[in-house]
Structures are given as C-alpha cells and as structure tokens.
mmCIF file of C-alpha atoms and ligand atoms in Angstrom:
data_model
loop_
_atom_site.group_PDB
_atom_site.id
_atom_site.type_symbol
_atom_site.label_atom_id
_atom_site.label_comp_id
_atom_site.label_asym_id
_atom_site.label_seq_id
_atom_site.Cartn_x
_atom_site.Cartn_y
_atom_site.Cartn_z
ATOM 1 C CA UNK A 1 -28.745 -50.562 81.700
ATOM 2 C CA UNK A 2 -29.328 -47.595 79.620
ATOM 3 C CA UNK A 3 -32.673 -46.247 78.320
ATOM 4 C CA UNK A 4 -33.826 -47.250 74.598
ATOM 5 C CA UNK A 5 -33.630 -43.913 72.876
ATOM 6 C CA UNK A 6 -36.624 -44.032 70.387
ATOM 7 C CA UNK A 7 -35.713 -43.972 66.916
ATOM 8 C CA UNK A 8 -38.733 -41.909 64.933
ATOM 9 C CA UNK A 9 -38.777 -40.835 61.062
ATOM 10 C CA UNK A 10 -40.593 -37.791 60.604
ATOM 11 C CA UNK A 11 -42.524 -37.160 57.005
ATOM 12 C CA UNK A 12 -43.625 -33.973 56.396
ATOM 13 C CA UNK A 13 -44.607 -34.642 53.131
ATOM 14 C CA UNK A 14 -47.078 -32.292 51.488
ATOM 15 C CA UNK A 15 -49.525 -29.205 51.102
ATOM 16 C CA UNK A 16 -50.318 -28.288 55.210
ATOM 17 C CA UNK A 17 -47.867 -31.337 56.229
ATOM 18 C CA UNK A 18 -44.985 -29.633 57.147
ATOM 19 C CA UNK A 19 -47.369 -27.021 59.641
ATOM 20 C CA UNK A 20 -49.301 -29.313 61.373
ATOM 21 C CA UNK A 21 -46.075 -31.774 61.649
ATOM 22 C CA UNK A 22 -44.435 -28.880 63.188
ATOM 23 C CA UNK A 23 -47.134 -28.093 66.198
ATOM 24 C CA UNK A 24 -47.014 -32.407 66.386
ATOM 25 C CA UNK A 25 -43.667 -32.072 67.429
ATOM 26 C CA UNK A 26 -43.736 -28.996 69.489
ATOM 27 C CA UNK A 27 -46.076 -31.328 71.606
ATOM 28 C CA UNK A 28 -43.625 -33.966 71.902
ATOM 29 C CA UNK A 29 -41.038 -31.912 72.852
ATOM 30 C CA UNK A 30 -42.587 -31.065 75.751
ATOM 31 C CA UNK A 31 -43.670 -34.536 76.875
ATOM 32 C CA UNK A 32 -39.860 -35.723 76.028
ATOM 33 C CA UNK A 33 -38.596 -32.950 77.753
ATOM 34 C CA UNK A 34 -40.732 -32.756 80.681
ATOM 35 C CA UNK A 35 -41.226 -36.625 81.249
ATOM 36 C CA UNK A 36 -37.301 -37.577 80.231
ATOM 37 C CA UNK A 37 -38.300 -39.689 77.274
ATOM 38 C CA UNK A 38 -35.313 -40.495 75.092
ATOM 39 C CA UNK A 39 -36.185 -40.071 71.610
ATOM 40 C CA UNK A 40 -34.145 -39.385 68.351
ATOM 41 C CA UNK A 41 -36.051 -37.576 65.728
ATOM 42 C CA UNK A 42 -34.951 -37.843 61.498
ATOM 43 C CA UNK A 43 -36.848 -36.133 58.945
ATOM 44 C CA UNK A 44 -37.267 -37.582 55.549
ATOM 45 C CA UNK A 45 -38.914 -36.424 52.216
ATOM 46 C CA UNK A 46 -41.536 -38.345 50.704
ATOM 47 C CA UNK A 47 -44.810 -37.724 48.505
ATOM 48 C CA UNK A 48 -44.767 -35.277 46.012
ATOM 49 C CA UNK A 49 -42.113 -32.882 47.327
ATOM 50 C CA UNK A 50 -40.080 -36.290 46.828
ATOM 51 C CA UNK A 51 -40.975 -36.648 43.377
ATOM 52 C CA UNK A 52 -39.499 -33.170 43.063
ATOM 53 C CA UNK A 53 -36.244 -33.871 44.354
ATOM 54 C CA UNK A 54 -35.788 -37.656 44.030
ATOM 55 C CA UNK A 55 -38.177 -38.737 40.733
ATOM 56 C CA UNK A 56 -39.663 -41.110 42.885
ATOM 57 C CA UNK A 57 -42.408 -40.477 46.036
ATOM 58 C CA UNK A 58 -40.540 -42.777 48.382
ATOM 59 C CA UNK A 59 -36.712 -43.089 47.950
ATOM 60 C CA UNK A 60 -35.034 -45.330 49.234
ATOM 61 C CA UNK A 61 -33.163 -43.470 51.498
ATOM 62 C CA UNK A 62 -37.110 -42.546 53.252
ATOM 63 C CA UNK A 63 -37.773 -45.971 53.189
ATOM 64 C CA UNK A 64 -34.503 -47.493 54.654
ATOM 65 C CA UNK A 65 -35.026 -44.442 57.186
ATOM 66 C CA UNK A 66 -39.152 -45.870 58.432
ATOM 67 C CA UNK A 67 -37.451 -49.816 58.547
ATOM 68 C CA UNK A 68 -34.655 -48.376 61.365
ATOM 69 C CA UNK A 69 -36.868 -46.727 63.012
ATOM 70 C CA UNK A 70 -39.378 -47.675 65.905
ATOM 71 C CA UNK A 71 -42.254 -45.717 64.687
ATOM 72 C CA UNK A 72 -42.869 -42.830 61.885
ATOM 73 C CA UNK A 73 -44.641 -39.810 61.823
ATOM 74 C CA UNK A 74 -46.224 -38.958 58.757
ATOM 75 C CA UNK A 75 -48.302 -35.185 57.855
ATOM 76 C CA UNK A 76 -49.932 -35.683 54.405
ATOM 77 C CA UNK A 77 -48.759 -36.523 50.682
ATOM 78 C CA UNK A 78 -50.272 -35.586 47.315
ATOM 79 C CA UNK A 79 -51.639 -31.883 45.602
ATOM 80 C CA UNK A 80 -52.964 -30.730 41.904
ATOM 81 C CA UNK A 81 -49.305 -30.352 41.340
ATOM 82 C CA UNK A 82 -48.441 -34.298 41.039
ATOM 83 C CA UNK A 83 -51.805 -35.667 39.589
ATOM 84 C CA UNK A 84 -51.043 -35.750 36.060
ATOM 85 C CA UNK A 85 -48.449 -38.130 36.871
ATOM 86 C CA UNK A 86 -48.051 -41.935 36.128
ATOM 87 C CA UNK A 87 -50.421 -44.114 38.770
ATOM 88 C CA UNK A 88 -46.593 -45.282 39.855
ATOM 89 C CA UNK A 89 -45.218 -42.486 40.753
ATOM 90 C CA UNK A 90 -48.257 -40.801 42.478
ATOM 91 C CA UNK A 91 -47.776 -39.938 45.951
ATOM 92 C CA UNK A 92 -49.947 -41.056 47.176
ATOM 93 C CA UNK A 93 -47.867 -44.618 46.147
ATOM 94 C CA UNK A 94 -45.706 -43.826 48.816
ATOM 95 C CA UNK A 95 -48.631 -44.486 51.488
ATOM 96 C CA UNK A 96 -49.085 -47.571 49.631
ATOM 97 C CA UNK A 97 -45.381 -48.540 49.871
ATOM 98 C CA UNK A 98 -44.824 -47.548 53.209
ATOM 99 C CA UNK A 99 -47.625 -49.623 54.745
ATOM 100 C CA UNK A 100 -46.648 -52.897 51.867
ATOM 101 C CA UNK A 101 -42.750 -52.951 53.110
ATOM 102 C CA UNK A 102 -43.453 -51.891 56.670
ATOM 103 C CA UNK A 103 -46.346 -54.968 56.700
ATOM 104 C CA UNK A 104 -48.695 -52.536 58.309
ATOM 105 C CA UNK A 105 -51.860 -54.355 58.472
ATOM 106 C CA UNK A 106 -53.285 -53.121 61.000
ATOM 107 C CA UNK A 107 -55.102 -49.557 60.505
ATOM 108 C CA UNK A 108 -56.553 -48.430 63.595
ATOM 109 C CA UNK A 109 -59.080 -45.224 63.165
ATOM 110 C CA UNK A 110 -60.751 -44.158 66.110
ATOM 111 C CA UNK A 111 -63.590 -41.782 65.730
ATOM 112 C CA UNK A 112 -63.967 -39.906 68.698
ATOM 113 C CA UNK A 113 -67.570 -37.053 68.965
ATOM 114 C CA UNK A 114 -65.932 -34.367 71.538
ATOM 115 C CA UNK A 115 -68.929 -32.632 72.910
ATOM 116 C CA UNK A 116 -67.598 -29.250 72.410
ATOM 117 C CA UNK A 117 -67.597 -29.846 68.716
ATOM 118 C CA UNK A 118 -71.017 -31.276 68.502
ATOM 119 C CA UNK A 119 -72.403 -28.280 66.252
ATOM 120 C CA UNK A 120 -69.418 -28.795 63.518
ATOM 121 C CA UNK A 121 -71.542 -32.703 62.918
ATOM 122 C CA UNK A 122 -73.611 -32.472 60.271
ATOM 123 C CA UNK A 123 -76.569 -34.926 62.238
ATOM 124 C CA UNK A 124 -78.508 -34.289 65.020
ATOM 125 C CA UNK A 125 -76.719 -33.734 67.948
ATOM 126 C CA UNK A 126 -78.665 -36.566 69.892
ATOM 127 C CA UNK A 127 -77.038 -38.733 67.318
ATOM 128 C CA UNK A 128 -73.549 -38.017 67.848
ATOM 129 C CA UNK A 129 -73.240 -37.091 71.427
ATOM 130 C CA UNK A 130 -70.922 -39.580 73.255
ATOM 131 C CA UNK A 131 -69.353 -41.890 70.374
ATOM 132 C CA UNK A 132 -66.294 -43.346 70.630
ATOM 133 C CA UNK A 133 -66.213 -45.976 67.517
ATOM 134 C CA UNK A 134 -62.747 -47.997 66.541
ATOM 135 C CA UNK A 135 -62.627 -48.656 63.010
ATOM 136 C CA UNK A 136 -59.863 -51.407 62.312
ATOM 137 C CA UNK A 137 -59.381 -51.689 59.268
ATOM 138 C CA UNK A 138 -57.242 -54.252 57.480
ATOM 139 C CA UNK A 139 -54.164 -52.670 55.355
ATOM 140 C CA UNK A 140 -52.547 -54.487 53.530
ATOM 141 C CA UNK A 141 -54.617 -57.047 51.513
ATOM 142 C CA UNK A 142 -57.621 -57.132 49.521
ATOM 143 C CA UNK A 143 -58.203 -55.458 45.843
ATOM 144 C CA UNK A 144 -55.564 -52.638 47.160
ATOM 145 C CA UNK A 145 -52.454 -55.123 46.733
ATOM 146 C CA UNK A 146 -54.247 -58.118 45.236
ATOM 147 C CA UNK A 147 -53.174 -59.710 42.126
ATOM 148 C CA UNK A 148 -53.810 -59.850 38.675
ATOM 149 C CA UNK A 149 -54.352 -55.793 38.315
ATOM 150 C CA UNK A 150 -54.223 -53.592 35.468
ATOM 151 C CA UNK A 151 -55.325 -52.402 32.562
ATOM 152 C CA UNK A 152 -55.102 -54.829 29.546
ATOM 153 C CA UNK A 153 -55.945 -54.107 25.535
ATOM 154 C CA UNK A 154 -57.654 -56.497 22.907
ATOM 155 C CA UNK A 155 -56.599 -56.908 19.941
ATOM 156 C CA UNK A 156 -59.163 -55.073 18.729
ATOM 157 C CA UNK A 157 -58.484 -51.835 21.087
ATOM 158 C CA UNK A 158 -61.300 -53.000 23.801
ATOM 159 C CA UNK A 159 -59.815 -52.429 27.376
ATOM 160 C CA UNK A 160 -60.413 -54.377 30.286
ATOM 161 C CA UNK A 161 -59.803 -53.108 34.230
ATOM 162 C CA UNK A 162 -59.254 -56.029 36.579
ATOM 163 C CA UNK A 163 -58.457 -55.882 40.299
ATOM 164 C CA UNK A 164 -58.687 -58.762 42.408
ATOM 165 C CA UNK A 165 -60.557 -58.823 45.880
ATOM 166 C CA UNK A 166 -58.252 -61.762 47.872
ATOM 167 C CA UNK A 167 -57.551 -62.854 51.485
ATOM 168 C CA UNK A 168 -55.464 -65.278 52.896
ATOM 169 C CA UNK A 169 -57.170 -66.901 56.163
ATOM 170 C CA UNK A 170 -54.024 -65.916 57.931
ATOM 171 C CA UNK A 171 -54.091 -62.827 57.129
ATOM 172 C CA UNK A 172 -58.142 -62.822 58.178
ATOM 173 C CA UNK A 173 -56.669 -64.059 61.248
ATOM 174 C CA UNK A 174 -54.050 -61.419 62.412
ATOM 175 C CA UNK A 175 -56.500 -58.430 61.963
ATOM 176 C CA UNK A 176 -59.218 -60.414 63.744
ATOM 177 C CA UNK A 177 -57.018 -60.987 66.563
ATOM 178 C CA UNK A 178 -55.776 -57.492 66.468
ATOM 179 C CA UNK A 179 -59.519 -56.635 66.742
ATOM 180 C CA UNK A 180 -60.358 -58.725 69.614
ATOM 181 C CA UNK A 181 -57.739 -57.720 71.875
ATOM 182 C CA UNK A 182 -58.572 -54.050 71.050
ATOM 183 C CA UNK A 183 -62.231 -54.694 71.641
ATOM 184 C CA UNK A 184 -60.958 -56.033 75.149
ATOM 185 C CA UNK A 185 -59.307 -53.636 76.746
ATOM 186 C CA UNK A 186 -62.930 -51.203 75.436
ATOM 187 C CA UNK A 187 -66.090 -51.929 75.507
ATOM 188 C CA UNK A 188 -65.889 -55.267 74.279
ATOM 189 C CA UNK A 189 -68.276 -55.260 71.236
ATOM 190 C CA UNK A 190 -66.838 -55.929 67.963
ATOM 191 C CA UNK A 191 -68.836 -55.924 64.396
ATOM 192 C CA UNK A 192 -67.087 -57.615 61.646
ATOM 193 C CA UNK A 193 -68.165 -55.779 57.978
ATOM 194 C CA UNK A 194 -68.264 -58.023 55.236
ATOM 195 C CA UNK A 195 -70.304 -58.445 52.048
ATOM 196 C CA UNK A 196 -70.511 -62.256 52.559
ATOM 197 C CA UNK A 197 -73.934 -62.160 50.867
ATOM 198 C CA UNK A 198 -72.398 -62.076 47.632
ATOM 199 C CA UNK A 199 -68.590 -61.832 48.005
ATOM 200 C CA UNK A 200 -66.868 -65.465 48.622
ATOM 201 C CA UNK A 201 -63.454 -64.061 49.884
ATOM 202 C CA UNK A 202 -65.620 -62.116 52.785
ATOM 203 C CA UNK A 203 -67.336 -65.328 53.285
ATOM 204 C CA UNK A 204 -64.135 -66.605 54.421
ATOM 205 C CA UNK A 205 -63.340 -63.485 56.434
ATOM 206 C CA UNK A 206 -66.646 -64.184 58.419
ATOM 207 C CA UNK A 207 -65.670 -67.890 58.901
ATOM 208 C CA UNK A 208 -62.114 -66.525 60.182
ATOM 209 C CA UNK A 209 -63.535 -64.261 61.992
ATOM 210 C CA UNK A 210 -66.011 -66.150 63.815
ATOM 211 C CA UNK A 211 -63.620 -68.961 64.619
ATOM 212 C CA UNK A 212 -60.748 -66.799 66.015
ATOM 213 C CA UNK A 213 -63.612 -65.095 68.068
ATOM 214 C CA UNK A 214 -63.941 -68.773 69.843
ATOM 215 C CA UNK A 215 -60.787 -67.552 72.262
ATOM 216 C CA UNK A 216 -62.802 -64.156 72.935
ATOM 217 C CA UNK A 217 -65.937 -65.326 74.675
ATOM 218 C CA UNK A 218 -65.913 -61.712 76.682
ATOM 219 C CA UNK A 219 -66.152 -60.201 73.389
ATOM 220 C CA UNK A 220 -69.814 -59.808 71.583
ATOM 221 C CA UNK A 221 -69.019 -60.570 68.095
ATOM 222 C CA UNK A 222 -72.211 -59.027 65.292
ATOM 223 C CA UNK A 223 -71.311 -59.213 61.747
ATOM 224 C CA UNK A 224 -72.652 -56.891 59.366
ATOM 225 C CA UNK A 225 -72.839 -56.214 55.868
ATOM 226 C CA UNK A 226 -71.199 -53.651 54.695
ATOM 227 C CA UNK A 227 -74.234 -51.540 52.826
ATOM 228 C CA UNK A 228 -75.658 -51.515 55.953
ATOM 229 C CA UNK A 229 -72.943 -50.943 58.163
ATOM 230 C CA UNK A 230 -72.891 -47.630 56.030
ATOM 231 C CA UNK A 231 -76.461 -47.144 56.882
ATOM 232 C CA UNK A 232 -76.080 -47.845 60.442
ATOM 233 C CA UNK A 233 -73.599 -45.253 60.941
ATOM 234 C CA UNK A 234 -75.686 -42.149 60.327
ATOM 235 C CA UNK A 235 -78.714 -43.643 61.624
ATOM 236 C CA UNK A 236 -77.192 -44.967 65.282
ATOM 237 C CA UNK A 237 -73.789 -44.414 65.382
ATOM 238 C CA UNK A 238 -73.541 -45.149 68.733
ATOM 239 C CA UNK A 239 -74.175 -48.752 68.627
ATOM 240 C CA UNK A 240 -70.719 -49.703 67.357
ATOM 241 C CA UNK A 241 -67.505 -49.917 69.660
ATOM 242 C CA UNK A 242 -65.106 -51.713 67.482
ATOM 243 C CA UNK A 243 -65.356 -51.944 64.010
ATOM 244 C CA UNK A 244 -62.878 -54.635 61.961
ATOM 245 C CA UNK A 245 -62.998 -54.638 58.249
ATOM 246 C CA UNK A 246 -61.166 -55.252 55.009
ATOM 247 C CA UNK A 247 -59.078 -53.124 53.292
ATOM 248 C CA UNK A 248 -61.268 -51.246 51.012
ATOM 249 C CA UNK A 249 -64.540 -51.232 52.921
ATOM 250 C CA UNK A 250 -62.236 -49.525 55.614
ATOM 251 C CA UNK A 251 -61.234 -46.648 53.241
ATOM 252 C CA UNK A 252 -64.731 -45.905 52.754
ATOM 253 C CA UNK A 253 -66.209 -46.567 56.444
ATOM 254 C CA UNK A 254 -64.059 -44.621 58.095
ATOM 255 C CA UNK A 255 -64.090 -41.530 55.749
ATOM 256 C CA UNK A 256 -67.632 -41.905 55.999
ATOM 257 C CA UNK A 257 -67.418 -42.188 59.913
ATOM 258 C CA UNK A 258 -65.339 -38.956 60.148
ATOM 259 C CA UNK A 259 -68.003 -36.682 59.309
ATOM 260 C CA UNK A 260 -69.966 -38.138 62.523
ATOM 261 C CA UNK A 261 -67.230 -35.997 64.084
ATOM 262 C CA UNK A 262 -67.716 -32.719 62.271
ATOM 263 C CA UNK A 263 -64.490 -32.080 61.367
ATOM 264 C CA UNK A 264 -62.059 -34.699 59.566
ATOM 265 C CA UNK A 265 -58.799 -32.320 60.882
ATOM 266 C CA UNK A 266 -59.834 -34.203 64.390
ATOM 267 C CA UNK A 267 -59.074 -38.017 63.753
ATOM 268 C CA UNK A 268 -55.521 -39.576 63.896
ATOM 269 C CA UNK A 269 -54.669 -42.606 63.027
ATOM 270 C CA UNK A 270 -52.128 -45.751 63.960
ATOM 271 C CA UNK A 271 -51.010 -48.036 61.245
ATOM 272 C CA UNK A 272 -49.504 -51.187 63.131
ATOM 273 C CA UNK A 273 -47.599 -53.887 61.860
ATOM 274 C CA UNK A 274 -44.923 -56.329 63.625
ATOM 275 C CA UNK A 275 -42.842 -53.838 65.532
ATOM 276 C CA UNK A 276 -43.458 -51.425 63.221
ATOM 277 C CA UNK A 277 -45.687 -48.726 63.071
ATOM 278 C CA UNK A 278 -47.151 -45.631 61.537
ATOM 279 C CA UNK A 279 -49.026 -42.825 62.885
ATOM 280 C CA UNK A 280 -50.440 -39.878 60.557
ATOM 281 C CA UNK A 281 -53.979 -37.730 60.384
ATOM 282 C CA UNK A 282 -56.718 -38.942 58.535
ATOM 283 C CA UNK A 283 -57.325 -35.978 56.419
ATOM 284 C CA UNK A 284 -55.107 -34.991 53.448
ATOM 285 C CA UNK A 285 -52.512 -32.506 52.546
ATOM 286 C CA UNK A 286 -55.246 -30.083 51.471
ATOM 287 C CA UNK A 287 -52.914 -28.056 49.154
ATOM 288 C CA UNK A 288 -55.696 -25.079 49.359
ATOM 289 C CA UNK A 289 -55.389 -23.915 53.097
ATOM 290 C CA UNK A 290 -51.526 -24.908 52.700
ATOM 291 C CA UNK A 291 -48.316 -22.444 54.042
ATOM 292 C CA UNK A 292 -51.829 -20.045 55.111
ATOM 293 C CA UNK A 293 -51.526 -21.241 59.209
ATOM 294 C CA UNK A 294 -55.173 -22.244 59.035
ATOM 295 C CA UNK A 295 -55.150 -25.902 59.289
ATOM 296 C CA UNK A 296 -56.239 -27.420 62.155
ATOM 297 C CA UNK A 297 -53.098 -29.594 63.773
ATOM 298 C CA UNK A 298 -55.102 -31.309 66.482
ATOM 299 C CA UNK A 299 -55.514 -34.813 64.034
ATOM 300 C CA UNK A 300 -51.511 -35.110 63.997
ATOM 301 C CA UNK A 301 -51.562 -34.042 67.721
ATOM 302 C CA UNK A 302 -53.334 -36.872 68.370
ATOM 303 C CA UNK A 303 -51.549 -39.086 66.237
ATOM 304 C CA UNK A 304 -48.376 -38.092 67.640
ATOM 305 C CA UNK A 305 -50.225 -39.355 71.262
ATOM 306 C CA UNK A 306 -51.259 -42.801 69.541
ATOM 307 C CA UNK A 307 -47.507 -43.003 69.016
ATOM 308 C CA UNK A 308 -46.736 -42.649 72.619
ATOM 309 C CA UNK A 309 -49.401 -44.722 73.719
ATOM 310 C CA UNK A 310 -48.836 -47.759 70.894
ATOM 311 C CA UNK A 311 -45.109 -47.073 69.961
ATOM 312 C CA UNK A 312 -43.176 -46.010 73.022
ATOM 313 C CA UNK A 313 -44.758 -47.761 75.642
ATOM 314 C CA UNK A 314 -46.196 -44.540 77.732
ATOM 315 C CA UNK A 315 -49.980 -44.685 77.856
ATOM 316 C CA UNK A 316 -49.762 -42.111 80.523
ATOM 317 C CA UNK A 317 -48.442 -39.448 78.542
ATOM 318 C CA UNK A 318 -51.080 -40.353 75.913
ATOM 319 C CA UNK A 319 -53.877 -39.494 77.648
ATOM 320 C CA UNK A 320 -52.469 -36.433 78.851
ATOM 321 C CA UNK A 321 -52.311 -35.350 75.341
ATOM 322 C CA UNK A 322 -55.715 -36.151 74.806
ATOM 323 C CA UNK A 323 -56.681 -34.108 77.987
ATOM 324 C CA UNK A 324 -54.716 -31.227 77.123
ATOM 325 C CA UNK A 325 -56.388 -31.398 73.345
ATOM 326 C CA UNK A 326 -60.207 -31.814 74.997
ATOM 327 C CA UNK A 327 -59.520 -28.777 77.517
ATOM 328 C CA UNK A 328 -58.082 -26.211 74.421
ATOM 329 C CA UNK A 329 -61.450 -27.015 73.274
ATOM 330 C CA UNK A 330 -63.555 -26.704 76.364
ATOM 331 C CA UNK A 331 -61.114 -22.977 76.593
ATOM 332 C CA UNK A 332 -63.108 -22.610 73.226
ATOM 333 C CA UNK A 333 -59.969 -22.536 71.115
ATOM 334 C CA UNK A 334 -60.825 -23.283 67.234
ATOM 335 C CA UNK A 335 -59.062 -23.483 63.772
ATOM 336 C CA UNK A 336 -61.482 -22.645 61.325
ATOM 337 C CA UNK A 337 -62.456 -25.543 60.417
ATOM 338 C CA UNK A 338 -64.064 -26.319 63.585
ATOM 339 C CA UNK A 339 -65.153 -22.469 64.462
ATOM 340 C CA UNK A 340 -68.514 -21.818 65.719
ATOM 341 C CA UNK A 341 -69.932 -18.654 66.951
ATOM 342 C CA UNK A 342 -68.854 -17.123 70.368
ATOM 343 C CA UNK A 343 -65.081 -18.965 69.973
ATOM 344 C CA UNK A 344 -62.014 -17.977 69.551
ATOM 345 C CA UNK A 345 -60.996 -18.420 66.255
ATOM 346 C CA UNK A 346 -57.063 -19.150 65.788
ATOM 347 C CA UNK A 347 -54.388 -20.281 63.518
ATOM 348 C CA UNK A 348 -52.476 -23.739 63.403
ATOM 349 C CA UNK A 349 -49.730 -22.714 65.488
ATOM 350 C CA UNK A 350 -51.693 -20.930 67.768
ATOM 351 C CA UNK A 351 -53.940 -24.023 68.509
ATOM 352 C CA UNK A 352 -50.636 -25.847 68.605
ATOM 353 C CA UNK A 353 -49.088 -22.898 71.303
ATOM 354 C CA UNK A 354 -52.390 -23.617 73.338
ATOM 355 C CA UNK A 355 -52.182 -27.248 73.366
ATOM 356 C CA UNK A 356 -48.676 -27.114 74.761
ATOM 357 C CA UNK A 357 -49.873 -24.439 77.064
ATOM 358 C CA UNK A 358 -52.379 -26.822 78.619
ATOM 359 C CA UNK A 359 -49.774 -29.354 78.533
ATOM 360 C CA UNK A 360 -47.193 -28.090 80.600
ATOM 361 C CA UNK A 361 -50.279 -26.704 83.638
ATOM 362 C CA UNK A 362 -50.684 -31.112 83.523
ATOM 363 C CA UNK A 363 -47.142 -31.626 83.804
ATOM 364 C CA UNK A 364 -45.876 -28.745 86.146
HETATM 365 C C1 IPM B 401 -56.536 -43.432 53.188
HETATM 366 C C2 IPM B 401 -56.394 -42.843 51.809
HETATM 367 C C3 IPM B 401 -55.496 -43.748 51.007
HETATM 368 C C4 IPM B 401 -56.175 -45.097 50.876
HETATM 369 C C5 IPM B 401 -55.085 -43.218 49.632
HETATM 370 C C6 IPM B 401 -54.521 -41.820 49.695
HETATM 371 C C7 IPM B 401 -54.114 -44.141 48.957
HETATM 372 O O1 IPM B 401 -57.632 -42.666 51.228
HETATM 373 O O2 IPM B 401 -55.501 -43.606 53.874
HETATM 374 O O3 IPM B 401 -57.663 -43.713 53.603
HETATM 375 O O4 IPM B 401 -56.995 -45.295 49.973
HETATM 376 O O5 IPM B 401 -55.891 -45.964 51.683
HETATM 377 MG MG1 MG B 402 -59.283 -43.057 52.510
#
C-alpha cells in the first residue's frame, strides 16, 4: 500500500503573510524531509491581493483548491488598501467563506504563557506564569452567519441594523462534544461562556451543554457568564483549562486572552471541521511591519505544528516543533515584538533560520 501524500493549500494572503508563511514552511520542510512525510504543497491567492487580481477575495479556483485538500495553511488577509471596499468583497469575507463552505466549526485557540516571555505580559508575572488555556470557540453559527441581517431603510429614511444571535441544538452539540473530548485528553476542566442570564439562545447552549456533558463524567463542567469570564481572565487566568464558547463571545475572549501572553505574534490557531481543516496565526496581516522582515513567524510556526498534530496524524513531530520554538526562546532569540533587554534581537527569517536550526539538533 502506498503512503497518503498530504494534499495542503497554502494562503499567503496579505501584508506580513507571505514572510511568516515562508519561515512556516521552511519548518515543514524539514520535518517532511527529515521524518519522510509525503506531502504536496499548492499555493493559492486569497484576501486582498485576490481582490487585486480576481475582483473577488476568494475565487473559486482558492476555494475549489481548500475543498481538495486535507488541510490549509493560511498567513493573514486584509490592509488600509481594501477597506473602502463593499462589506462583500472585504477580505476579510474570505475568512468568513472559507470557514462557511469548509463547515469549520470548530476554532481551537490555545493560549499558551512561555516563561521566557513573561516580561512581554502586560500583568503581573505571578498572574501569568504557567497558563495553558484552550479557547474553543464555535465558528460557524451565531450573529456571524445568522439570519435576517442587514441594513434596511424606512420610508421615511430611518435605518435599522439587525443581526440575529441563533443556534441550532445540534450545532450546540458538535462544539460541546468537540470540547469535551479536548478537555479529556488535558486537564479535564471545561467552562462553558454563555450570557444565559439574559440571552435565550445561550440558555439553550447551557442546556446542550450540560446534557452532552452527561457522557463526560471525568470532565468538571463550570459555566460562566460571559462578562465575567472576561473578568476572570485578567484577574486568575489560571483557573481555566478549556474554554468552549459561541461564535462571537470567542472573537472577543480569545483576543482578549492573547494579551495574557504578551505578544499576539505567539498564538496559532486550528479551525476544524469534518475532515477538513484550517490552521492560520491569530494576529493579522499587520500591513505596517509588512515586506520589513520584522514580524515575528513563531504564531504560523506553531500553526503549521497544529497541522501536523490535528491534520496529518503525527503528534510526534508536533511537539518537536513546539520544543524547538520554546528552546529558540530559552537561546534568547526575539523578533521585536517580543524583545526584552539582554536578547538577541532578530528578524523573521532569522527567528525562522533558528527554529529550523534547533529542529534539525532534535532530529539528527
Ligand atoms: C478572527 C477575526 C475574524 C473574526 C475577522 C477578521 C473576520 O477577528 O478570526 O478572530 O471576527 O472571526
Ligand atoms: Mg478576532
């Protein structure tokens, strides 16, 4: 029997995409090479530099490109260039579209403190030290995709803005599963976030939620409002193991979250979906540090190692990614935005050289 060659899209996309993309794959050219994993790389355009070329932020082509492939590998989409556009063809759309026709709903965001970066946090470092928090957040429901939306006109010229918060119990259901099993195989806490104080359709989502937890009895299950859950992230971040939440309250969270960390050009991110999946940094295309080899490649790094470890089966090879990244850092290797005094400030490709460096002395 042969080997399944992997079939991965690669999306630059925008602003620092294409650089920290690059030192991504540099990494998993070593692993491929090194550990004889068969993979087949395509590029595709999408964002705003598709807009450019196509009219449209995801052609089809890019599309048709993620649904053959096993997983994709996305840098960042959008920049001052492309936001006077139509809402429709944004690029940031093409995030949306990508995660509606891939079904993506599940958004894992782990939020990881590494203790040589404690000094980039802006809280005490008694309050960050040691967290390891797994925001899941729901991805393709709620007010995001929900229906009726828009912008309507009276008569009379008075506009009206409607979007509509709605969930499906089986939808509820798949990300609460998803949750559960993640929370399993950690520290088996999970917090639901809801706002079921006032919200109905997160009144259902802690009904769902509580009843799927029924198969879980290893699992502590809290629930907590969202307003607080805010609250209870700066003020004892490490009470929470797994976080699962809706759509929006997931945006927020976990941009919140990031800042635990010091730096958001740290935190990767998996979007899952039936057999699909999608793996980009959290952070933006940051169009002012872009084509200047300052931004800090480590998030896609690490995204490129969620791929590995949820996509293509190797776990193994995922962690040693993740060591490799952790001992750059203990080397005292820094992009700027995570450069303190007394390290050794370098570019993206530099940090990207060292990582693969540090790879290889693993894999020798
Ligand atoms: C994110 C982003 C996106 C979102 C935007 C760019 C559409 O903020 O992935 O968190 O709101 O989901
Ligand atoms: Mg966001």
């Amino acid at each position: 029997m042969t080997e399944k060659k992997y079939q991965i899209a690669v999306f630059a996309g925008d602003g620092v995409g294409s650089e920290i993309i690059a030192e991504a794959l540099k990494i998993l050219d070593v692993i491929a090479d090194k550990k004889n994993i068969p993979m087949s790389l395509k590029e595709g355009d999408i964002g705003g530099s598709a807009y450019d070329r196509a009219g449209v932020p995801l052609p089809d082509e890019t599309l048709e490109l993620a649904l053959q492939s096993d997983a994709v590998l996305l840098g960042a989409v959008g920049g001052p260039k492309w936001e006077g556009l139509d809402y429709s063809v944004r690029p940031e759309r093409a995030l949306l579209g990508l995660r509606e026709k891939l079904g993506l709903y599940a958004n894992l965001r782990p939020v990881v403190a590494f203790d040589e970066l404690l000094a980039a946090s802006p809280l005490k470092k008694d309050i960050v030290r040691g967290i390891d928090i797994l925001i899941l957040r729901e991805l393709t429901g709620d007010v995001y995709f929900g229906r009726p939306r828009g912008v309507t006109r009276e008569p009379d010229g008075r506009r009206t803005g409607v979007n509509t918060m709605i969930y499906t119990e089986e939808e509820i259901r798949r990300i609460a599963v998803a949750a559960f099993e993640l929370a399993r195989k950690r520290k088996k806490n999970l917090v639901s976030v809801d706002k079921a104080n006032v919200l109905e359709t997160t009144e259902l989502w802690r009904d769902v939620v509580t009843e799927a937890g029924r198969r879980y009895p290893d699992v502590a299950l809290g629930h907590m409002y969202v307003d607080n859950c805010a609250m209870q992230l700066i003020r004892k971040p490490s009470q929470f193991d797994v976080i699962v939440t809706t759509n929006l309250f997931g945006d927020i969270l976990s941009d919140e979250a990031a800042m635990l960390t010091g730096s958001i050009g740290m935190l990767p991110s998996a979007s899952l979906g039936d057999g699909r999946a999608l793996y980009e940094p959290i952070h933006g295309s940051a169009p002012d540090i872009a084509g200047k080899n300052i931004a800090n490649p480590l998030a896609t790094i690490l995204s490129a190692a969620m791929m590995l470890r949820h996509s293509l089966e190797r776990p193994a090879e995922a962690d040693l990614i993740e060591k490799a990244v952790t001992g750059v850092l203990q080397d005292g290797v820094r992009t700027k935005d995570i450069y303190s005094r007394g390290t050794k400030l370098v570019g993206t490709r530099e940090m990207g050289d060292a990582v693969a460096a540090k790879l290889k002395t693993f894999l020798a």
